[in-house]
Coordinates of C-alpha atoms and ligand atoms in Angstrom, one line a residue:
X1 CA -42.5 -67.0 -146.7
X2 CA -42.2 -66.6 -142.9
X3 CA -42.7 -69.6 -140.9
X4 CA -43.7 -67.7 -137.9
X5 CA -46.3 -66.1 -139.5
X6 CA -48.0 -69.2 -138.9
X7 CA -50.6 -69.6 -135.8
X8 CA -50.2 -72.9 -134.4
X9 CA -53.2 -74.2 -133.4
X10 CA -52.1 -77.9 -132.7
X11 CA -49.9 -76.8 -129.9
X12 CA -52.1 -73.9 -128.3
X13 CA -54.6 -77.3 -128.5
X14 CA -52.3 -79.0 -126.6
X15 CA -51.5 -76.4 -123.5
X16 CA -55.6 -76.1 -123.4
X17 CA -56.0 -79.9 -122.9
X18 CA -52.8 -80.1 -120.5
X19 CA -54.4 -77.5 -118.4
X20 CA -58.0 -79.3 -118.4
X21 CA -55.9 -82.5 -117.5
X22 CA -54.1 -81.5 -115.0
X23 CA -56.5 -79.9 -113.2
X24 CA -58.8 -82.9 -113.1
X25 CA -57.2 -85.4 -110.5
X26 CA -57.8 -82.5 -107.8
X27 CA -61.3 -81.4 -108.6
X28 CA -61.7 -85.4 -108.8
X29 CA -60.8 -85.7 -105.3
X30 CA -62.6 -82.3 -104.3
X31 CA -65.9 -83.7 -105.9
X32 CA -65.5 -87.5 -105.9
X33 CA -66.1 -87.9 -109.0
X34 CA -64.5 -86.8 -112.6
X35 CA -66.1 -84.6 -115.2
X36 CA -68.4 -86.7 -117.1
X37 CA -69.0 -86.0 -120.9
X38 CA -71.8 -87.2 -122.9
X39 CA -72.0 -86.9 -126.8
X40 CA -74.5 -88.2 -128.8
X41 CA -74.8 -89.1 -132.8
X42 CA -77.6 -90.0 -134.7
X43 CA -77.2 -91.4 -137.7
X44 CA -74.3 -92.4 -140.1
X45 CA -72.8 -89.2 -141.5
X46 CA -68.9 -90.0 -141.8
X47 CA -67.5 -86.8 -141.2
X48 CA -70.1 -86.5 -138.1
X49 CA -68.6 -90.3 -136.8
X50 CA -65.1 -89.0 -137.0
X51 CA -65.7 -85.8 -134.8
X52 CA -67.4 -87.7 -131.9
X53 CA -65.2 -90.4 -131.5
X54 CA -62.5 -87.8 -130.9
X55 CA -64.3 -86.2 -128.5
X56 CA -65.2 -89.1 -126.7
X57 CA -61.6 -90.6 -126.8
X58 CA -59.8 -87.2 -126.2
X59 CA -62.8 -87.0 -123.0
X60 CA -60.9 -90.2 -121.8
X61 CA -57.5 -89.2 -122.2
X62 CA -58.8 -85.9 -119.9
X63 CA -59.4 -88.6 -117.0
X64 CA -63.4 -87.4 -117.9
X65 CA -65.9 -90.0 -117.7
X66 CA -66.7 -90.2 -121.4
X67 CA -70.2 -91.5 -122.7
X68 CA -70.7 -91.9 -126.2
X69 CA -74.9 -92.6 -127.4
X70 CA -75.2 -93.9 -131.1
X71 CA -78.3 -93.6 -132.5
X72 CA -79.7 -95.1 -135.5
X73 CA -81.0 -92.5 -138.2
X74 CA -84.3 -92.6 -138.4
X75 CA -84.6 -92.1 -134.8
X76 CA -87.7 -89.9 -133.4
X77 CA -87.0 -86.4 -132.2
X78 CA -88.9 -88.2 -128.8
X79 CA -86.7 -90.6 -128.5
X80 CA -84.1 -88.0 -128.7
X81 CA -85.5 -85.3 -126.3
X82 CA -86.3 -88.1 -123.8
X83 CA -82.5 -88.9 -123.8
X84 CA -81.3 -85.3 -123.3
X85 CA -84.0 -85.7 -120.4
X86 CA -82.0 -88.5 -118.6
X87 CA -78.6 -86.7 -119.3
X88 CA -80.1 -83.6 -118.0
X89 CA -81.0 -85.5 -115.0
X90 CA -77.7 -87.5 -114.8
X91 CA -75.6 -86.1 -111.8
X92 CA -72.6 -87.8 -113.0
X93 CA -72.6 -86.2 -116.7
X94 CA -71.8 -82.3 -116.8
X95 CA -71.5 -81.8 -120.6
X96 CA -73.9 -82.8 -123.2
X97 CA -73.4 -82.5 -126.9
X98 CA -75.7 -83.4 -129.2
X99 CA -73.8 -83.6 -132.5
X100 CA -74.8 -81.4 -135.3
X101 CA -76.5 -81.9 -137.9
X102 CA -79.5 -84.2 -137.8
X103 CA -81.4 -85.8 -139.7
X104 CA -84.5 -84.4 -141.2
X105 CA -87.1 -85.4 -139.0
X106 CA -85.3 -84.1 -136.1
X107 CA -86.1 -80.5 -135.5
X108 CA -82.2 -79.4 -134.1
X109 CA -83.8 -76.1 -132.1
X110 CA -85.7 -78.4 -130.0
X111 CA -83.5 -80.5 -129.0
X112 CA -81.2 -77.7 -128.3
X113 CA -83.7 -75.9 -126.0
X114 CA -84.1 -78.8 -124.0
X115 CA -80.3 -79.0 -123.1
X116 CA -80.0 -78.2 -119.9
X117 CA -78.2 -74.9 -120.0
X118 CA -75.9 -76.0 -117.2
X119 CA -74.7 -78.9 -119.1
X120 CA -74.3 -77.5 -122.6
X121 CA -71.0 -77.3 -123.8
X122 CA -71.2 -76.8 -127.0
X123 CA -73.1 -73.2 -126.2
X124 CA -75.9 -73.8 -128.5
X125 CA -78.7 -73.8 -126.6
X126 CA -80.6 -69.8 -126.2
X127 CA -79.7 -68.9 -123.0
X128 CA -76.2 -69.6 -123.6
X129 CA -76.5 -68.0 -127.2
X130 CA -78.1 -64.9 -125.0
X131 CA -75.7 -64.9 -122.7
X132 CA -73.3 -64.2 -125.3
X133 CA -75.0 -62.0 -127.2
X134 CA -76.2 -59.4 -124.1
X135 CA -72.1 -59.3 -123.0
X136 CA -71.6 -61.5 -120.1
X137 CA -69.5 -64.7 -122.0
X138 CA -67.6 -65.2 -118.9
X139 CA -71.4 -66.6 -117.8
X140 CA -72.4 -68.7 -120.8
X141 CA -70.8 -71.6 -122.8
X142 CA -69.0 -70.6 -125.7
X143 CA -69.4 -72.7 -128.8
X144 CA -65.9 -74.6 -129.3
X145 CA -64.8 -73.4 -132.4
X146 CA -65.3 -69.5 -132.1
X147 CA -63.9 -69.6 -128.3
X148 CA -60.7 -71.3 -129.9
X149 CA -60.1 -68.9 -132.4
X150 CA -60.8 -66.6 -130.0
X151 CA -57.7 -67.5 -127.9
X152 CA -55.8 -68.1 -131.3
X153 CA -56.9 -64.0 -132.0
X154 CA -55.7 -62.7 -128.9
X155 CA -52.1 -65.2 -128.8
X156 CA -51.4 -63.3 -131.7
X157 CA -52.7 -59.3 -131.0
X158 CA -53.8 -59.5 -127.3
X159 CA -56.8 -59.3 -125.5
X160 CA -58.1 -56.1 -127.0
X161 CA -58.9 -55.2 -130.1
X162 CA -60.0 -51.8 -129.9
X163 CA -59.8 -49.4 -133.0
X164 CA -59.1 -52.9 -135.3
X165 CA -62.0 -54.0 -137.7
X166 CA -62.7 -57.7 -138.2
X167 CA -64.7 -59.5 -141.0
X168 CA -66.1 -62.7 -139.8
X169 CA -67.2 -64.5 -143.6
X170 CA -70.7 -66.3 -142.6
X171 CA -73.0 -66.2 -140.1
X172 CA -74.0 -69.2 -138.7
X173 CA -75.0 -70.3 -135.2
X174 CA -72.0 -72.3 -134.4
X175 CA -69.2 -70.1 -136.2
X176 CA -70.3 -66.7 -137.6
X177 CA -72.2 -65.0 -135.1
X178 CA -70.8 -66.2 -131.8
X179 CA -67.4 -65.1 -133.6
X180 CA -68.9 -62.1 -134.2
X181 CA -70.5 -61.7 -130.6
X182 CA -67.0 -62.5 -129.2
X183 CA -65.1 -60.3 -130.9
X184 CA -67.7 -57.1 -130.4
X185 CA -66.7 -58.1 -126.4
X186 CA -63.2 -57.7 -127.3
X187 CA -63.9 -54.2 -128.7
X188 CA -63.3 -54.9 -132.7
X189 CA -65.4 -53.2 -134.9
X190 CA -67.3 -56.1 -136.7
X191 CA -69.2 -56.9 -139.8
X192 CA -70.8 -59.8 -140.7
X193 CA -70.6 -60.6 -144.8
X194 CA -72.4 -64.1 -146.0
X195 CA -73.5 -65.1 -149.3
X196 CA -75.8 -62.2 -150.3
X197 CA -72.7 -59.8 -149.9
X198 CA -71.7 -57.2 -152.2
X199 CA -68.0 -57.6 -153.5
X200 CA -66.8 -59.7 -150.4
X201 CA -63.5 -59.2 -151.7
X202 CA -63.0 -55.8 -151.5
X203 CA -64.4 -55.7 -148.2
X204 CA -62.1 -58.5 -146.6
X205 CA -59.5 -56.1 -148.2
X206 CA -60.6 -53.8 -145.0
X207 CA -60.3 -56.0 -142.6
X208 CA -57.3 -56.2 -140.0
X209 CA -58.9 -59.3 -138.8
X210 CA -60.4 -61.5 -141.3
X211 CA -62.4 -64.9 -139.7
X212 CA -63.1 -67.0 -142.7
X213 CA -66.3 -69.8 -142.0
X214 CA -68.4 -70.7 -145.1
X215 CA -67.2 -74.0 -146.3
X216 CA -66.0 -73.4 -149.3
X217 CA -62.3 -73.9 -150.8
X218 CA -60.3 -71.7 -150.4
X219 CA -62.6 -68.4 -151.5
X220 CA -60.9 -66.3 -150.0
X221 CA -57.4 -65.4 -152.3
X222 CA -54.2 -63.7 -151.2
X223 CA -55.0 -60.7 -152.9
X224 CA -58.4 -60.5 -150.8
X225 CA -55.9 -60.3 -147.7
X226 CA -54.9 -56.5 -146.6
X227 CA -51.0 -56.3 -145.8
X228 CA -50.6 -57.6 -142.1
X229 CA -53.9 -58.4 -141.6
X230 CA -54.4 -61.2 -139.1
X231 CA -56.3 -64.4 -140.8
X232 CA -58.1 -67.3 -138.8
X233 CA -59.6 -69.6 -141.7
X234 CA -62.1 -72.1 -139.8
X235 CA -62.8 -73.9 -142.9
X236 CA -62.0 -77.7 -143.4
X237 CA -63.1 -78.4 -146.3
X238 CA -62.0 -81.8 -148.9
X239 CA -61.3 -81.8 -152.0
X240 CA -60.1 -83.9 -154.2
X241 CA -55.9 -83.9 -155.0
X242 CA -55.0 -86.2 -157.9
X243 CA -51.5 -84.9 -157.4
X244 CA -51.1 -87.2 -154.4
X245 CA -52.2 -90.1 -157.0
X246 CA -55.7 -91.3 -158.1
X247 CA -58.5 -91.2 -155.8
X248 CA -56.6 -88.9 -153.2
X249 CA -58.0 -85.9 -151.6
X250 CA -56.2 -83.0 -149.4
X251 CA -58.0 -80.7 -146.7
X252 CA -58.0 -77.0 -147.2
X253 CA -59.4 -74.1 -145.4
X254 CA -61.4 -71.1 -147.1
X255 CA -58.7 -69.2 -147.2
X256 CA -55.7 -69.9 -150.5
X257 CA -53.2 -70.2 -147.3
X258 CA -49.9 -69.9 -149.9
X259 CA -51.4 -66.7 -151.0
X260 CA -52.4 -65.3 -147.6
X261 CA -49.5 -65.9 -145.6
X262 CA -48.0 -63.3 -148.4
X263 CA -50.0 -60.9 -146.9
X264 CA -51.3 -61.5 -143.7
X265 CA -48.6 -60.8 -140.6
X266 CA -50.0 -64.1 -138.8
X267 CA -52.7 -66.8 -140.6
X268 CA -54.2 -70.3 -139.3
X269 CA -53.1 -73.3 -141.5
X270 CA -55.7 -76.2 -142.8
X271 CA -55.1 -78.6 -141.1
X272 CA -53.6 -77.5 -137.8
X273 CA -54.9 -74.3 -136.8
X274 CA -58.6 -74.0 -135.7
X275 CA -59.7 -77.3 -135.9
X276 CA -57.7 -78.5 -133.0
X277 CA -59.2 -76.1 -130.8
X278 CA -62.6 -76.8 -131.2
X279 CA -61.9 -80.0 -129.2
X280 CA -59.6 -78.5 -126.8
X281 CA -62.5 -75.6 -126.2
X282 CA -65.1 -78.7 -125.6
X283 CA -63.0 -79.8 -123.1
X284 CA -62.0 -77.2 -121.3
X285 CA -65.9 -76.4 -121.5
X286 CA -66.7 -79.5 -119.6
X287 CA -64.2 -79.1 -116.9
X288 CA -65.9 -75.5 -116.6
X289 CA -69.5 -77.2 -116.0
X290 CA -67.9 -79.8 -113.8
X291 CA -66.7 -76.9 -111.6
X292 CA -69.7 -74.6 -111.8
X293 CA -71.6 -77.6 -110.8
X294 CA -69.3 -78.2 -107.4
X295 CA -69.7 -74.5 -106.4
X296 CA -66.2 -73.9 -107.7
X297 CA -64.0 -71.0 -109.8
X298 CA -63.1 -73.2 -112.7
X299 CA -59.3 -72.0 -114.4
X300 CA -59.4 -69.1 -116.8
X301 CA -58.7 -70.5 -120.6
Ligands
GUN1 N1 -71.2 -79.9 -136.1 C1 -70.2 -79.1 -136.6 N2 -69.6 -78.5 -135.6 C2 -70.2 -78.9 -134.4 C3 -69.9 -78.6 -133.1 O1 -69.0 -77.8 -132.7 N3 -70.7 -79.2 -132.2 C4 -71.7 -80.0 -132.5 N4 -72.5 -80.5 -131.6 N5 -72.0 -80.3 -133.8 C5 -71.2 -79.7 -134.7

């Protein structure tokens, strides 16, 4: 097995968030004031607690001004909209994210529309999502996770991808279809499979580039992978691993990683390959608004 077959996404992480950092003390100075961040939670959900405070402390260690909202679950979808209101309106706060999901009496799309497009980092919001979608990304936000493996992508086979085919597994709003959008711009020839696809298998097995995001362990098996096919597996996924000892579990991707690397010429671990990104991506995101908002060319990521 080839060690450097492996895409490592902990240390292209890290040159992101050196870039964003060092690039803030000047555009401090320039504006008077730093980038300012603002995430907000509602509710308890564990995993959901985990993500935020890392963006809110990695936010800090940016030199951002980091704001973190907690609210309690059963909060109204007023309550919430009027507090995307004041963020909107808060000079000092270029990035809002609004973490994903929410509860049930929360209707998500709403409360994405009324981010202001300016201010939303995470690229959820429709006029980012257009943005995107009509060909003009270096306008809109990028959602996090598909602008990381993105730059993971073209690390390994350059910025364009023309006469390559790509299989991006699921097509969600955050993962799948930005993925898709983004790699369309790089010239790939793209389909979309999800859950009602016919022998998923045996199509991955075309693929050159295979993007793996459904959330679930480790679907996708070595001998799904065509010979030197490039893998990016945005999965995370627990399970449980009572090899480690009782009650342990272990993360995984959606990809069986020992099998793929057989295969593929250059594959994403679990942990340590996408999932750093998605918080480098957010904040080189927010130093991008903070610069738009000053009337300034932020840095190319
Ligand atoms: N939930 C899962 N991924 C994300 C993300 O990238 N942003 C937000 N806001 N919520 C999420």
């Amino acid at each position: 097995m080839s060690e450097g077959k492996r895409i490592d996404g902990k240390a292209a992480a890290a040159r992101i968030v050196d870039t964003v950092r060092q690039a803030v003390p000047a555009l401090t100075n320039e504006t008077g004031a730093p980038p300012g961040l603002a995430v907000v939670i509602v509710g308890e959900d564990p995993a959901s607690q985990v993500y935020v405070a890392s963006k809110a402390k990695m936010a800090l260690e940016c030199g951002f001004k980091s704001v973190k909202h907690v609210l309690p679950a059963d909060t109204a979808e007023d309550d919430l909209l009027d507090l995307v209101r004041d963020l909107n309106a808060d000079g000092s706060i270029h990035g809002i994210l609004v973490q994903l999901p929410l509860p049930k009496q929360i209707n998500a799309t709403e409360v994405l529309r009324e981010i202001d497009p300016s201010k939303d980092v995470d690229g959820f919001s429709p006029i980012n999502a257009g943005l995107l979608a009509t060909g003009s990304p270096e306008e809109a936000f990028v959602p996090c996770t598909p602008a990381g493996a993105m730059i993971l992508l073209r690390d390994a086979l350059g910025e364009d991808l023309s006469g390559r085919t790509a299989v991006v597994v699921g097509r969600s709003n955050i993962v799948g279809k930005p993925m898709a959008q983004l790699l369309l711009v790089a010239n790939a020839t793209v389909i979309v499979a999800h859950s009602r696809t016919k022998d998923l298998a045996a199509l991955c097995r075309t693929a050159d580039i295979v993007i793996a995001a459904v959330g679930r362990p480790e679907m996708i098996r070595g001998t799904d992978i065509k010979e030197g096919a490039v893998v990016i597996d945005v999965g995370i996924n627990r399970i449980d691993a009572p090899e480690r000892g009782e009650g342990k579990t272990r993360l995984v991707g959606d990809v069986a990683y020992d099998e793929a690397i057989e295969r593929a010429s250059a594959i994403t671990p679990v942990p340590g390959g996408v999932g750093p990104m998605t918080i480098a991506m957010l904040m080189a995101n927010t130093l991008t608004a903070a610069y738009r908002s000053a009337g300034l060319q932020p840095p190319r990521f």
